Coordinates of C-alpha atoms (C1' of nucleotides) in Angstrom, one line a residue:
Chain A
M1 CA 4.9 -16.0 31.7
I2 CA 1.4 -14.6 32.0
D3 CA 0.2 -18.3 31.6
A4 CA 1.9 -19.2 34.7
A5 CA 0.6 -16.3 36.6
L6 CA -3.0 -17.3 35.8
V7 CA -2.4 -20.9 36.5
R8 CA -0.9 -19.7 40.2
A9 CA -4.0 -17.5 40.6
R10 CA -6.3 -20.6 39.7
V11 CA -4.5 -22.7 42.3
S12 CA -4.7 -20.2 45.2
G13 CA -8.5 -20.0 44.4
R14 CA -8.4 -16.2 43.6
L15 CA -9.5 -16.8 40.2
S16 CA -12.2 -19.3 39.5
Q17 CA -10.4 -20.5 35.8
V18 CA -7.6 -19.9 33.7
A19 CA -8.1 -17.7 30.6
K20 CA -10.7 -19.4 28.2
A21 CA -11.1 -16.6 25.7
R22 CA -7.9 -15.7 23.4
F23 CA -5.7 -12.8 24.9
I24 CA -3.0 -11.0 23.3
V25 CA 0.0 -9.5 24.4
E26 CA 1.1 -6.5 22.0
P27 CA 2.8 -3.0 22.0
P28 CA 0.1 -0.4 23.0
K29 CA -0.7 2.4 20.7
D30 CA 0.4 4.9 23.3
P31 CA 4.1 4.0 24.3
A32 CA 3.2 6.1 27.5
H33 CA 1.7 3.0 28.6
G34 CA 4.8 0.8 28.4
D35 CA 6.4 -1.7 26.0
Y36 CA 3.8 -4.3 26.1
A37 CA 0.3 -4.6 27.3
T38 CA -2.0 -7.6 27.7
N39 CA -5.9 -7.6 27.8
V40 CA -6.0 -10.7 29.8
A41 CA -8.0 -9.1 32.5
L42 CA -10.7 -7.5 30.5
V43 CA -11.3 -11.1 28.5
M44 CA -11.7 -12.9 31.9
A45 CA -13.8 -10.2 33.7
R46 CA -17.0 -11.3 32.4
D47 CA -16.6 -14.9 33.5
E48 CA -15.0 -14.1 36.5
G49 CA -17.7 -11.6 37.9
K50 CA -15.3 -9.2 38.7
P51 CA -14.4 -5.7 37.5
A52 CA -11.6 -6.0 35.1
R53 CA -9.3 -4.0 37.2
D54 CA -9.7 -6.2 40.2
V55 CA -8.9 -9.3 37.9
A56 CA -5.9 -7.4 36.7
A57 CA -4.5 -6.6 40.1
I58 CA -4.7 -10.4 41.2
I59 CA -2.8 -11.5 38.0
K60 CA -0.3 -8.8 38.5
G61 CA 0.2 -10.0 41.9
E62 CA 1.1 -13.4 40.8
L63 CA 3.8 -12.2 38.2
V64 CA 6.9 -13.3 39.2
A65 CA 10.1 -10.6 39.4
S66 CA 12.4 -10.7 36.6
D67 CA 15.0 -8.1 35.9
E68 CA 13.9 -7.9 32.4
F69 CA 10.9 -5.6 33.7
S70 CA 11.3 -2.2 35.2
E71 CA 7.7 -1.9 35.8
V72 CA 4.4 -3.7 35.8
N73 CA 1.1 -1.9 36.3
V74 CA -2.3 -1.8 35.7
G75 CA -3.9 1.0 33.5
G76 CA -7.1 2.3 31.7
P77 CA -9.8 -0.1 32.1
G78 CA -7.8 -3.0 33.2
F79 CA -4.7 -3.7 30.9
I80 CA -1.6 -4.8 32.5
N81 CA 1.1 -2.8 31.2
F82 CA 4.8 -4.1 31.2
R83 CA 7.7 -1.9 31.0
M84 CA 11.2 -3.5 29.8
A85 CA 14.3 -2.5 31.7
A86 CA 16.7 -0.8 29.4
K87 CA 19.0 -3.6 29.9
F88 CA 16.7 -5.4 27.8
W89 CA 16.6 -3.2 25.1
Q90 CA 20.4 -2.8 25.0
S91 CA 20.7 -6.6 24.5
E92 CA 18.0 -6.6 21.8
L93 CA 20.0 -3.9 19.9
R94 CA 23.0 -5.8 20.1
R95 CA 21.5 -8.6 18.9
A96 CA 20.0 -6.8 16.0
A97 CA 23.5 -5.7 14.9
D98 CA 25.3 -8.7 15.4
A99 CA 22.6 -10.3 13.1
G100 CA 22.7 -7.6 10.5
E101 CA 20.6 -8.6 7.5
S102 CA 18.9 -11.4 8.8
F103 CA 17.8 -9.1 11.4
F104 CA 16.2 -6.7 9.1
L105 CA 15.1 -9.0 6.6
P106 CA 13.7 -12.2 8.1
K107 CA 13.8 -15.0 5.5
V108 CA 10.3 -15.9 6.1
G109 CA 10.1 -17.1 2.5
Q110 CA 13.3 -19.3 2.3
G111 CA 12.8 -22.3 0.1
K112 CA 9.5 -20.9 -1.5
K113 CA 8.9 -19.8 -4.9
A114 CA 6.5 -16.8 -5.5
Q115 CA 5.2 -15.6 -9.0
V116 CA 4.3 -11.9 -9.4
E117 CA 2.1 -10.8 -12.0
F118 CA 1.7 -7.3 -12.6
L119 CA 1.5 -4.2 -14.8
S120 CA 0.0 -6.6 -18.0
A121 CA -0.5 -3.4 -20.1
N122 CA -1.4 -4.5 -23.6
P123 CA 0.9 -3.0 -26.2
T124 CA -2.1 -0.4 -27.6
G125 CA 0.0 3.0 -26.4
P126 CA 2.3 4.4 -23.9
L127 CA 2.1 3.6 -20.2
T128 CA -0.2 6.1 -18.1
V129 CA -0.3 7.0 -14.7
G130 CA -2.7 4.6 -13.9
H131 CA -0.3 1.5 -15.2
G132 CA 2.3 3.5 -13.1
R133 CA 0.3 2.2 -9.9
N134 CA 0.4 -1.1 -10.9
A135 CA 3.8 -1.3 -12.1
V136 CA 5.2 0.1 -8.8
L137 CA 2.9 -2.0 -6.4
G138 CA 3.8 -5.4 -8.1
D139 CA 7.7 -4.4 -8.4
T140 CA 7.5 -3.4 -5.0
I141 CA 5.8 -6.6 -3.7
A142 CA 8.1 -8.7 -5.5
R143 CA 11.1 -6.9 -4.1
L144 CA 9.6 -7.9 -0.5
Y145 CA 9.5 -11.5 -1.5
E146 CA 12.9 -11.6 -2.7
A147 CA 14.2 -9.7 0.3
T148 CA 12.6 -12.4 2.6
G149 CA 14.0 -15.0 1.1
F150 CA 11.6 -16.0 -1.7
E151 CA 12.5 -17.0 -5.0
V152 CA 10.6 -14.6 -7.3
T153 CA 9.6 -14.5 -10.9
R154 CA 8.3 -11.0 -12.2
E155 CA 5.9 -11.8 -14.9
Y156 CA 4.1 -9.8 -17.5
Y157 CA 0.8 -11.0 -19.5
F158 CA -0.1 -9.3 -22.6
N159 CA -3.1 -9.7 -25.2
N160 CA -1.7 -9.5 -28.8
G161 CA -4.9 -11.2 -30.6
G162 CA -8.5 -9.8 -30.4
R163 CA -10.2 -7.0 -31.2
Q164 CA -8.4 -3.9 -29.7
M165 CA -5.1 -5.3 -31.4
K166 CA -6.7 -5.2 -34.9
L167 CA -8.1 -1.7 -33.9
L168 CA -4.6 -0.6 -33.4
G169 CA -3.3 -2.1 -36.5
A170 CA -6.2 -0.5 -38.8
S171 CA -5.2 3.0 -36.8
V172 CA -1.7 2.5 -37.8
R173 CA -2.9 1.6 -41.5
A174 CA -4.9 4.6 -41.6
R175 CA -2.1 7.1 -40.4
Y176 CA 0.2 5.1 -42.6
L177 CA -2.0 5.9 -45.8
E178 CA -2.6 9.6 -44.5
A179 CA 1.1 10.0 -44.4
L180 CA 1.4 8.9 -48.2
G181 CA -1.2 11.5 -49.5
E182 CA -3.9 9.4 -49.6
K183 CA -7.4 9.6 -48.3
A184 CA -8.0 7.1 -45.5
S185 CA -10.9 6.6 -43.4
F186 CA -10.0 6.2 -39.6
P187 CA -11.2 3.7 -37.8
E188 CA -14.2 5.3 -35.6
E189 CA -13.2 4.0 -32.4
G190 CA -9.6 4.0 -33.2
Y191 CA -6.2 4.8 -31.2
Q192 CA -5.9 8.8 -31.8
G193 CA -2.6 9.5 -30.1
Q194 CA 0.6 10.9 -31.7
Y195 CA 2.5 7.8 -31.2
I196 CA 0.3 6.1 -34.0
R197 CA 1.4 8.7 -36.2
D198 CA 5.1 8.2 -35.3
I199 CA 4.8 4.5 -35.9
A200 CA 3.1 4.9 -39.4
A201 CA 5.9 7.7 -40.2
G202 CA 8.4 4.5 -39.2
L203 CA 6.5 2.4 -41.6
V204 CA 6.7 4.7 -44.5
A205 CA 10.5 5.6 -43.8
R206 CA 11.2 1.8 -43.9
H207 CA 9.1 0.6 -46.7
G208 CA 7.9 3.6 -48.4
G209 CA 4.7 3.3 -50.2
A210 CA 5.3 -0.9 -50.7
L211 CA 2.3 -1.4 -48.0
R212 CA -0.1 1.0 -49.9
D213 CA -2.1 -1.9 -51.1
Q214 CA -1.3 -4.4 -48.0
T215 CA -5.1 -5.2 -46.8
E216 CA -4.0 -7.6 -44.2
L217 CA -3.6 -5.6 -40.5
E218 CA -0.9 -8.0 -39.4
P219 CA 2.0 -6.0 -40.6
F220 CA 0.6 -3.0 -39.2
R221 CA -0.1 -4.4 -35.8
A222 CA 3.0 -6.2 -35.4
A223 CA 4.7 -3.0 -36.2
A224 CA 2.7 -1.2 -33.5
E225 CA 3.2 -4.0 -30.9
E226 CA 6.9 -3.4 -31.5
A227 CA 7.4 -0.1 -31.4
I228 CA 5.0 0.3 -28.2
F229 CA 6.9 -2.5 -26.5
A230 CA 10.3 -0.7 -26.7
D231 CA 8.4 2.3 -25.3
I232 CA 6.9 0.5 -22.3
H233 CA 10.4 -1.5 -21.7
R234 CA 12.3 1.9 -21.7
T235 CA 9.9 3.5 -19.1
C236 CA 10.0 0.6 -16.7
E237 CA 13.8 0.7 -17.3
R238 CA 13.4 4.2 -15.8
L239 CA 11.4 3.0 -12.9
K240 CA 14.0 0.2 -12.3
I241 CA 11.5 -2.5 -12.9
R242 CA 12.3 -5.7 -14.8
F243 CA 10.5 -8.5 -15.9
D244 CA 11.8 -12.5 -15.9
V245 CA 8.9 -13.9 -18.0
Y246 CA 6.5 -12.5 -20.8
T247 CA 3.5 -14.3 -21.7
N248 CA 0.9 -13.7 -24.2
E249 CA -2.2 -14.9 -25.9
L250 CA -1.2 -15.8 -29.1
D251 CA 1.4 -18.1 -27.7
L252 CA -0.8 -19.9 -25.3
I253 CA -3.3 -20.4 -28.3
A254 CA -0.4 -21.7 -30.6
Q255 CA 0.6 -24.2 -27.8
G256 CA -2.7 -25.6 -27.7
K257 CA -3.3 -24.5 -24.2
V258 CA -6.5 -22.8 -24.8
A259 CA -7.8 -25.5 -26.6
R260 CA -7.2 -27.6 -23.6
V261 CA -9.3 -25.6 -21.4
L262 CA -12.1 -25.7 -23.9
A263 CA -12.0 -29.4 -24.1
E264 CA -12.2 -29.9 -20.2
L265 CA -15.0 -27.5 -20.0
E266 CA -16.9 -29.2 -22.6
R267 CA -16.3 -32.7 -20.9
R268 CA -17.7 -31.1 -17.7
G269 CA -20.5 -29.9 -19.7
L270 CA -19.8 -26.3 -18.7
L271 CA -20.0 -25.3 -22.2
V272 CA -23.2 -24.6 -24.7
E273 CA -23.3 -23.4 -28.2
R274 CA -25.6 -20.1 -29.0
D275 CA -26.2 -17.6 -31.4
G276 CA -22.8 -19.2 -33.2
A277 CA -20.9 -18.6 -30.5
V278 CA -19.1 -20.7 -27.2
W279 CA -20.6 -19.8 -24.0
L280 CA -19.5 -20.7 -20.7
R281 CA -22.4 -21.7 -18.4
G282 CA -22.8 -19.5 -15.8
E283 CA -25.6 -21.2 -13.8
P284 CA -23.7 -24.6 -12.8
L285 CA -20.9 -22.0 -11.5
G286 CA -23.3 -19.9 -9.7
L287 CA -22.4 -17.3 -11.9
S288 CA -25.2 -14.6 -12.5
K289 CA -24.7 -15.0 -16.4
D290 CA -23.2 -16.8 -19.1
E291 CA -20.0 -15.6 -20.8
V292 CA -18.7 -15.8 -24.4
L293 CA -15.7 -18.0 -24.7
I294 CA -15.5 -18.2 -28.3
R295 CA -16.6 -15.4 -30.8
S296 CA -19.1 -16.4 -33.7
G297 CA -18.0 -15.6 -36.9
P298 CA -15.7 -17.4 -39.7
D299 CA -12.6 -17.1 -37.2
R300 CA -13.9 -18.7 -34.1
E301 CA -11.4 -16.5 -32.4
P302 CA -11.4 -16.7 -28.2
T303 CA -12.4 -14.0 -26.3
Y304 CA -9.8 -12.4 -23.9
R305 CA -11.5 -14.7 -21.1
T306 CA -10.5 -18.1 -22.6
P307 CA -6.6 -17.5 -22.8
D308 CA -6.6 -15.7 -19.1
I309 CA -8.0 -18.9 -17.8
A310 CA -5.5 -20.9 -19.6
Y311 CA -2.8 -18.6 -18.3
H312 CA -3.8 -18.9 -14.8
I313 CA -3.9 -22.9 -15.0
D314 CA -0.6 -22.5 -16.3
K315 CA 0.6 -20.6 -13.5
L316 CA -0.8 -23.0 -11.0
A317 CA 0.8 -25.8 -12.8
R318 CA 4.4 -24.2 -12.6
G319 CA 4.7 -25.4 -8.8
F320 CA 4.7 -21.9 -7.1
D321 CA 3.7 -21.6 -3.5
L322 CA 2.3 -18.0 -4.4
V323 CA 0.9 -16.9 -7.1
V324 CA 0.0 -13.1 -6.7
G325 CA -1.7 -11.0 -9.3
V326 CA -1.9 -7.1 -9.5
F327 CA -5.3 -5.7 -11.0
G328 CA -7.1 -2.9 -11.7
A329 CA -10.6 -2.2 -10.0
D330 CA -11.9 -2.7 -13.4
H331 CA -10.9 -6.2 -13.7
I332 CA -12.1 -7.7 -10.6
A333 CA -15.2 -9.1 -11.9
E334 CA -13.5 -10.7 -14.5
H335 CA -10.7 -12.1 -12.2
K336 CA -13.3 -13.7 -10.2
T337 CA -14.8 -15.3 -13.0
V338 CA -11.3 -16.8 -13.6
I339 CA -11.2 -18.1 -10.0
T340 CA -14.6 -19.4 -10.3
V341 CA -13.6 -21.4 -13.3
L342 CA -10.5 -22.8 -11.9
K343 CA -12.3 -24.2 -8.9
A344 CA -14.7 -25.8 -11.2
L345 CA -11.9 -27.4 -12.8
D346 CA -10.8 -28.6 -9.3
L347 CA -7.7 -27.0 -9.1
N348 CA -6.3 -25.7 -5.9
I349 CA -6.4 -22.3 -5.9
A350 CA -4.9 -21.7 -2.3
P351 CA -1.4 -20.2 -3.7
I352 CA -3.5 -17.6 -5.4
R353 CA -3.4 -14.0 -3.9
T354 CA -5.0 -11.0 -5.6
V355 CA -4.0 -7.2 -5.1
I356 CA -6.6 -5.2 -6.6
Y357 CA -6.0 -1.4 -6.6
Q358 CA -8.7 1.4 -6.9
F359 CA -7.8 3.9 -10.0
V360 CA -5.5 6.8 -9.9
T361 CA -7.6 10.0 -10.2
L362 CA -5.9 12.7 -12.0
T363 CA -6.1 16.3 -11.3
R364 CA -4.4 19.1 -13.6
A365 CA -5.1 22.6 -12.7
G366 CA -8.1 21.6 -10.5
Q367 CA -9.7 19.6 -13.5
K368 CA -10.3 16.2 -13.2
V369 CA -8.8 14.3 -16.4
K370 CA -10.3 11.5 -17.4
M371 CA -7.9 9.0 -18.8
S372 CA -8.3 7.0 -22.1
T373 CA -5.7 5.5 -24.2
R374 CA -7.8 5.5 -27.4
K375 CA -8.5 9.2 -27.3
A376 CA -5.0 10.0 -26.3
N377 CA -6.5 12.1 -23.6
Y378 CA -4.0 11.0 -20.8
V379 CA -0.9 12.0 -18.8
T380 CA 2.0 9.4 -19.7
L381 CA 4.4 7.8 -17.0
D382 CA 6.9 9.1 -18.5
E383 CA 6.0 13.0 -18.5
L384 CA 5.4 12.2 -14.9
I385 CA 8.7 11.0 -14.4
D386 CA 10.2 14.0 -16.2
E387 CA 8.1 16.2 -13.8
V388 CA 9.0 14.7 -10.2
G389 CA 11.6 12.1 -10.8
V390 CA 11.6 8.4 -10.3
D391 CA 11.9 8.4 -6.6
V392 CA 8.9 10.5 -6.0
V393 CA 7.0 8.6 -8.4
R394 CA 7.8 5.3 -6.9
F395 CA 7.4 6.6 -3.5
F396 CA 4.1 8.3 -3.9
F397 CA 2.0 5.4 -5.5
L398 CA 3.1 3.3 -2.3
L399 CA 2.0 6.0 -0.1
R400 CA -1.9 4.8 -0.1
K401 CA -3.2 1.7 0.2
S402 CA -4.0 -0.1 -2.9
D403 CA -8.1 -0.1 -1.6
S404 CA -7.8 3.8 -1.7
H405 CA -8.3 5.8 -4.6
L406 CA -4.9 7.7 -5.2
D407 CA -5.5 11.2 -5.8
F408 CA -2.6 12.7 -8.1
D409 CA -2.8 16.4 -8.5
L410 CA -0.2 16.9 -11.0
E411 CA 0.5 20.6 -10.3
L412 CA 0.8 20.0 -6.6
A413 CA 3.4 17.2 -7.1
T414 CA 5.4 19.5 -9.2
R415 CA 5.2 22.2 -7.0
Q416 CA 5.6 20.5 -3.6
A417 CA 8.7 18.0 -5.0
P418 CA 10.7 19.3 -2.6
E419 CA 8.2 18.9 0.4
N420 CA 7.4 15.5 -0.4
P421 CA 7.7 12.7 2.2
V422 CA 10.3 11.1 0.2
F423 CA 12.8 13.8 0.5
Y424 CA 12.1 14.1 4.0
V425 CA 13.1 10.3 4.7
Q426 CA 16.2 10.7 2.0
Y427 CA 17.3 13.9 4.1
A428 CA 17.6 11.6 7.3
H429 CA 19.6 9.2 5.6
A430 CA 22.0 12.1 4.0
R431 CA 22.3 13.6 7.3
L432 CA 23.4 10.2 8.9
A433 CA 25.8 9.8 6.4
S434 CA 27.2 13.4 7.0
V435 CA 27.6 12.3 10.4
F436 CA 29.6 9.3 9.8
R437 CA 31.8 11.5 7.2
E438 CA 32.5 13.9 10.0
A439 CA 33.5 11.0 12.5
R440 CA 35.8 9.7 10.0
K441 CA 37.2 13.1 9.8
A442 CA 37.3 13.3 13.6
G443 CA 39.2 9.7 13.8
L444 CA 36.2 8.2 15.4
A445 CA 36.5 4.5 14.6
L446 CA 33.2 2.4 15.1
P447 CA 34.0 -0.5 17.5
E448 CA 34.4 -3.9 16.1
G449 CA 31.8 -5.6 17.6
P450 CA 28.8 -4.3 19.3
E451 CA 29.8 -5.7 22.9
E452 CA 32.6 -3.2 22.9
V453 CA 29.8 -0.6 23.0
K454 CA 28.6 1.0 26.1
L455 CA 25.1 1.3 25.3
E456 CA 24.2 2.0 29.0
L457 CA 25.2 5.3 27.9
L458 CA 22.1 5.9 25.8
S459 CA 19.3 7.8 26.8
E460 CA 15.7 7.1 27.1
E461 CA 15.2 8.8 23.8
E462 CA 17.7 6.9 22.3
I463 CA 16.5 3.8 23.2
G464 CA 13.2 4.9 22.1
L465 CA 14.8 5.3 18.6
G466 CA 16.2 1.4 18.9
K467 CA 12.5 0.4 20.0
R468 CA 11.3 1.4 16.7
I469 CA 14.3 -0.2 14.5
L470 CA 13.8 -3.3 16.6
R471 CA 9.8 -3.1 15.3
F472 CA 11.0 -3.3 11.4
P473 CA 11.3 -6.8 11.1
E474 CA 7.8 -7.3 12.0
L475 CA 6.7 -4.8 10.0
I476 CA 8.5 -6.2 6.8
I477 CA 6.6 -9.4 7.4
S478 CA 3.5 -7.9 7.8
C479 CA 3.8 -5.9 4.5
V480 CA 4.5 -9.6 2.9
E481 CA 1.7 -11.4 4.6
E482 CA -1.2 -8.9 4.1
L483 CA 0.2 -7.6 0.7
E484 CA 0.2 -4.2 2.1
P485 CA 3.5 -2.6 0.9
H486 CA 2.0 1.1 2.1
R487 CA 3.0 0.2 5.6
L488 CA 6.8 0.8 4.8
P489 CA 6.7 3.9 3.7
F490 CA 4.6 5.1 6.4
Y491 CA 7.0 3.7 8.9
L492 CA 10.0 5.4 7.4
I493 CA 8.3 8.6 7.6
E494 CA 7.8 7.9 11.3
L495 CA 11.6 6.9 11.9
A496 CA 12.5 9.8 10.0
A497 CA 10.5 12.1 12.3
E498 CA 11.6 10.5 15.4
F499 CA 15.3 11.0 14.3
H500 CA 15.0 14.6 12.9
R501 CA 13.5 15.3 16.1
Y502 CA 16.4 13.8 18.0
Y503 CA 19.1 15.3 15.6
N504 CA 18.1 18.9 16.1
K505 CA 18.5 18.9 19.8
P506 CA 21.7 20.3 20.7
V507 CA 22.2 17.9 23.7
N508 CA 22.3 14.8 21.3
R509 CA 25.6 15.6 19.4
I510 CA 27.1 12.5 18.3
I511 CA 30.2 14.1 17.5
G512 CA 32.4 16.3 19.7
V513 CA 30.9 14.7 23.0
Q514 CA 32.9 12.1 25.5
T515 CA 34.3 9.3 23.4
E516 CA 32.5 6.5 25.0
L517 CA 29.2 8.4 24.5
S518 CA 29.9 9.3 21.0
R519 CA 30.5 5.6 20.1
A520 CA 27.4 4.5 21.4
R521 CA 25.5 7.0 19.6
L522 CA 27.2 6.1 16.5
F523 CA 26.3 2.8 17.1
L524 CA 22.4 3.8 17.3
A525 CA 23.2 6.1 14.3
G526 CA 24.5 3.2 12.2
L527 CA 21.4 1.2 12.9
I528 CA 18.9 3.8 12.1
K529 CA 20.7 4.3 8.9
R530 CA 20.9 0.7 7.9
T531 CA 17.2 0.8 8.6
L532 CA 16.6 3.3 6.3
V533 CA 18.8 1.9 3.7
H534 CA 16.8 -1.2 3.6
G535 CA 13.6 0.4 3.9
L536 CA 14.4 2.5 0.8
T537 CA 16.0 -0.1 -1.3
L538 CA 12.8 -2.3 -0.7
L539 CA 11.0 0.8 -2.3
G540 CA 13.5 0.9 -5.2
V541 CA 14.1 4.7 -4.0
E542 CA 17.5 5.9 -3.4
A543 CA 19.1 6.5 -0.2
P544 CA 21.5 9.3 -1.2
E545 CA 24.8 10.1 0.8
R546 CA 24.3 13.8 0.3
M547 CA 21.6 16.1 -0.7
Chain B
rG1 C1' -31.2 -2.5 -11.0
rC2 C1' -27.1 -6.1 -9.4
rG3 C1' -22.1 -6.7 -7.6
rC4 C1' -16.8 -4.6 -5.6
rC5 C1' -14.1 -0.3 -3.2
rA6 C1' -14.3 3.8 -0.6
rG7 C1' -16.4 7.8 3.0
rU8 C1' -11.9 10.0 9.3
rA9 C1' -9.2 17.6 10.8
rG10 C1' -10.0 23.0 5.4
rC11 C1' -7.2 19.4 1.4
rU12 C1' -4.6 14.4 0.8
rC13 C1' -4.4 10.0 3.7
rA14 C1' -2.4 6.5 8.0
rG15 C1' -5.2 3.9 11.9
rU16 C1' -1.7 -3.4 12.0
rC17 C1' -6.5 -10.2 13.2
rG18 C1' -12.3 -4.3 18.3
rG19 C1' -8.8 -2.1 23.0
rA20 C1' -6.9 3.3 26.6
rC21 C1' -8.0 10.6 25.7
rA22 C1' -8.7 9.4 17.2
rG23 C1' -3.0 10.4 14.2
rA24 C1' 0.4 12.5 10.2
rG25 C1' 1.7 15.6 6.2
rC26 C1' 0.3 19.9 3.5
rA27 C1' -2.5 24.6 4.0
rG28 C1' -2.9 28.9 8.2
rC29 C1' -0.4 31.8 12.4
rG30 C1' 4.1 32.4 15.6
rG31 C1' 9.2 30.9 17.2
rC32 C1' 14.6 28.3 16.4
rC33 C1' 20.9 28.3 12.2
rU34 C1' 28.6 30.6 16.1
rU35 C1' 29.0 23.9 17.1
rC36 C1' 27.5 16.6 13.0
rU37 C1' 23.1 19.2 6.3
rA38 C1' 17.2 24.6 8.4
rA39 C1' 14.9 19.5 2.2
rG40 C1' 15.1 20.2 9.3
rC41 C1' 12.8 21.1 14.7
rC42 C1' 9.3 23.8 18.3
rG43 C1' 4.8 25.8 19.5
rC44 C1' -1.1 27.1 18.1
rG45 C1' -5.7 26.2 16.4
rG46 C1' -8.7 22.2 14.0
rG47 C1' -12.4 16.1 13.7
rU48 C1' -20.7 14.5 15.8
rC49 C1' -14.5 8.9 12.4
rG50 C1' -20.9 9.5 5.9
rU51 C1' -26.1 8.4 8.6
rG52 C1' -29.5 5.1 11.7
rG53 C1' -29.6 0.6 14.0
rG54 C1' -27.2 -4.2 16.0
rU55 C1' -23.2 -7.6 18.4
rU56 C1' -19.6 -6.5 22.8
rC57 C1' -17.1 -5.3 29.0
rG58 C1' -15.4 -1.9 24.8
rA59 C1' -16.5 -0.5 17.6
rG60 C1' -13.0 4.3 13.1
rU61 C1' -12.6 -1.2 13.2
rC62 C1' -17.3 -6.5 12.9
rC63 C1' -22.8 -7.4 11.0
rC64 C1' -27.6 -5.1 8.7
rG65 C1' -30.4 -0.6 6.6
rC66 C1' -29.6 3.9 4.1
rC67 C1' -26.9 8.3 1.8
rU68 C1' -22.6 10.1 -1.4
rG69 C1' -18.6 8.9 -4.6
rG70 C1' -15.5 5.5 -7.9
rC71 C1' -15.1 1.0 -10.9
rG72 C1' -17.6 -3.2 -13.1
rC73 C1' -22.1 -6.2 -15.4
rG74 C1' -19.7 -6.0 -24.3
rC75 C1' -19.1 -12.0 -29.1
rC76 C1' -13.4 -4.9 -25.3
rA77 C1' -9.2 -6.1 -22.4

RNA sequence: GCGCCAGUAGCUCAGUCGGACAGAGCAGCGGCCUUCUAAGCCGCGGGUCGUGGGUUCGAGUCCCGCCUGGCGCGCCA
């Protein structure tokens, strides 16, 4: 439409050209400026040698009248603002109501497969608050993909070989011997949490002193892995998180996938043997240094890095359109190395998308708590859920973009739980639920189809709420495409705020007014309620009928 | 020293591929329940967008330097 106006202006000689530069049409930040705005005149001003406002006026003069617009004007430095007629919005709202779920959740991922790897905590201890951010972020991304039509695989990768797991086994053995009343030297860097004692006590209960002379660590390690995983699964269940696939390091090695990677790297001359270890050559890959892939020593064990590469190759080979990984900031360098190796192996890394989140800073009583699993100086995710509840935990973790540090003040979270934004949004839903209960009591039935509702009775304020609802689908798409789920809770807070404001005005009563008006308002209220339900469900947060 | 992320109101943070006077919540002060839920609403005060340059018609947003904080630079993961 704007293009057509530009062409007419060019033909009539009032403008020297059709816009070369790209211009955009979008809703302005300040709705007072209109429903849509374009910067076309600003973009063209320079080449035209005329002030932007003059160019805007010329273009405006060429725009054909249409009953969809109620107003077109030039504002600010030369924006052309469009205001749509109420009739336009009414028909959009009817269309949304007709389309139902396909309106709210556009199926942009139809026919595509997405894999989301997240949490991936090694079974060395209970999940901490830091893991919680990863878990909720990954799960919500998976929910967004599912909702928009992707076929999603949720995957958990963990290391069960290597040094840390040996240390875990040694820690359990020491506690086991202690429990039997023997003197045992606890490993210097061992895991000191109470849960290690619990696992050891379990071994005593099951085996008595039979493992007293067991020098192998494996039974202790295996017992720990089993017990800790049971604990992790319980916590995930509380958070409404499940996984479809678990992949681990030892299986990848057993399947020969790690050996295959090493052979391929060797074939390409990317390996070098030094100090009894096998190294990945950094120089030909553009890396700043070499990296150890196989440790020296009699066992020739791979480092964590090698199965990690094998795992990523495996993921790419499984035919996903998207391979998403959610990692903490401490893994970013390592992940870049993995990607570099994948590229060097001529693999197509286009499906890979990575979400890096910054750490959760924990404050308790004004003091920063440094989290360390080994030293057992941490707050567990379970403790956090006990304190504030699942809904608050999930909502809170999603309230910041992943690039930002998340400051979690435990006292504040507990004390202010009733004022948390999640309750604010849920309250809006509960109020709407109440309205519908009252409507039923009053015998008001929603009409069968939206075409029966007299939307022309809606006020400007009500149309305003409608406009916000109509923006929901594009918000969801932006969350999916940018991998930024934090936009959703912010949207829900804004929608709830606009609704609370509306609801509090006595003139806006939904029930107890003239029937046709009441039905029109119920139609709008229904759309708001559905929007809240869709949004909260995507976040894994309850939409309560009563509060 | 090198790399990545961040620096926006007293505090915690938004700011959607640069766009119109920079927003929200909390904290502070003052108002609003006879009528669909006051976990709500209304009003007031509060910011050199870390800093110095640059690009642009236009910069919180892009580029470069510097400062501050977090993370990483293990034969740990």
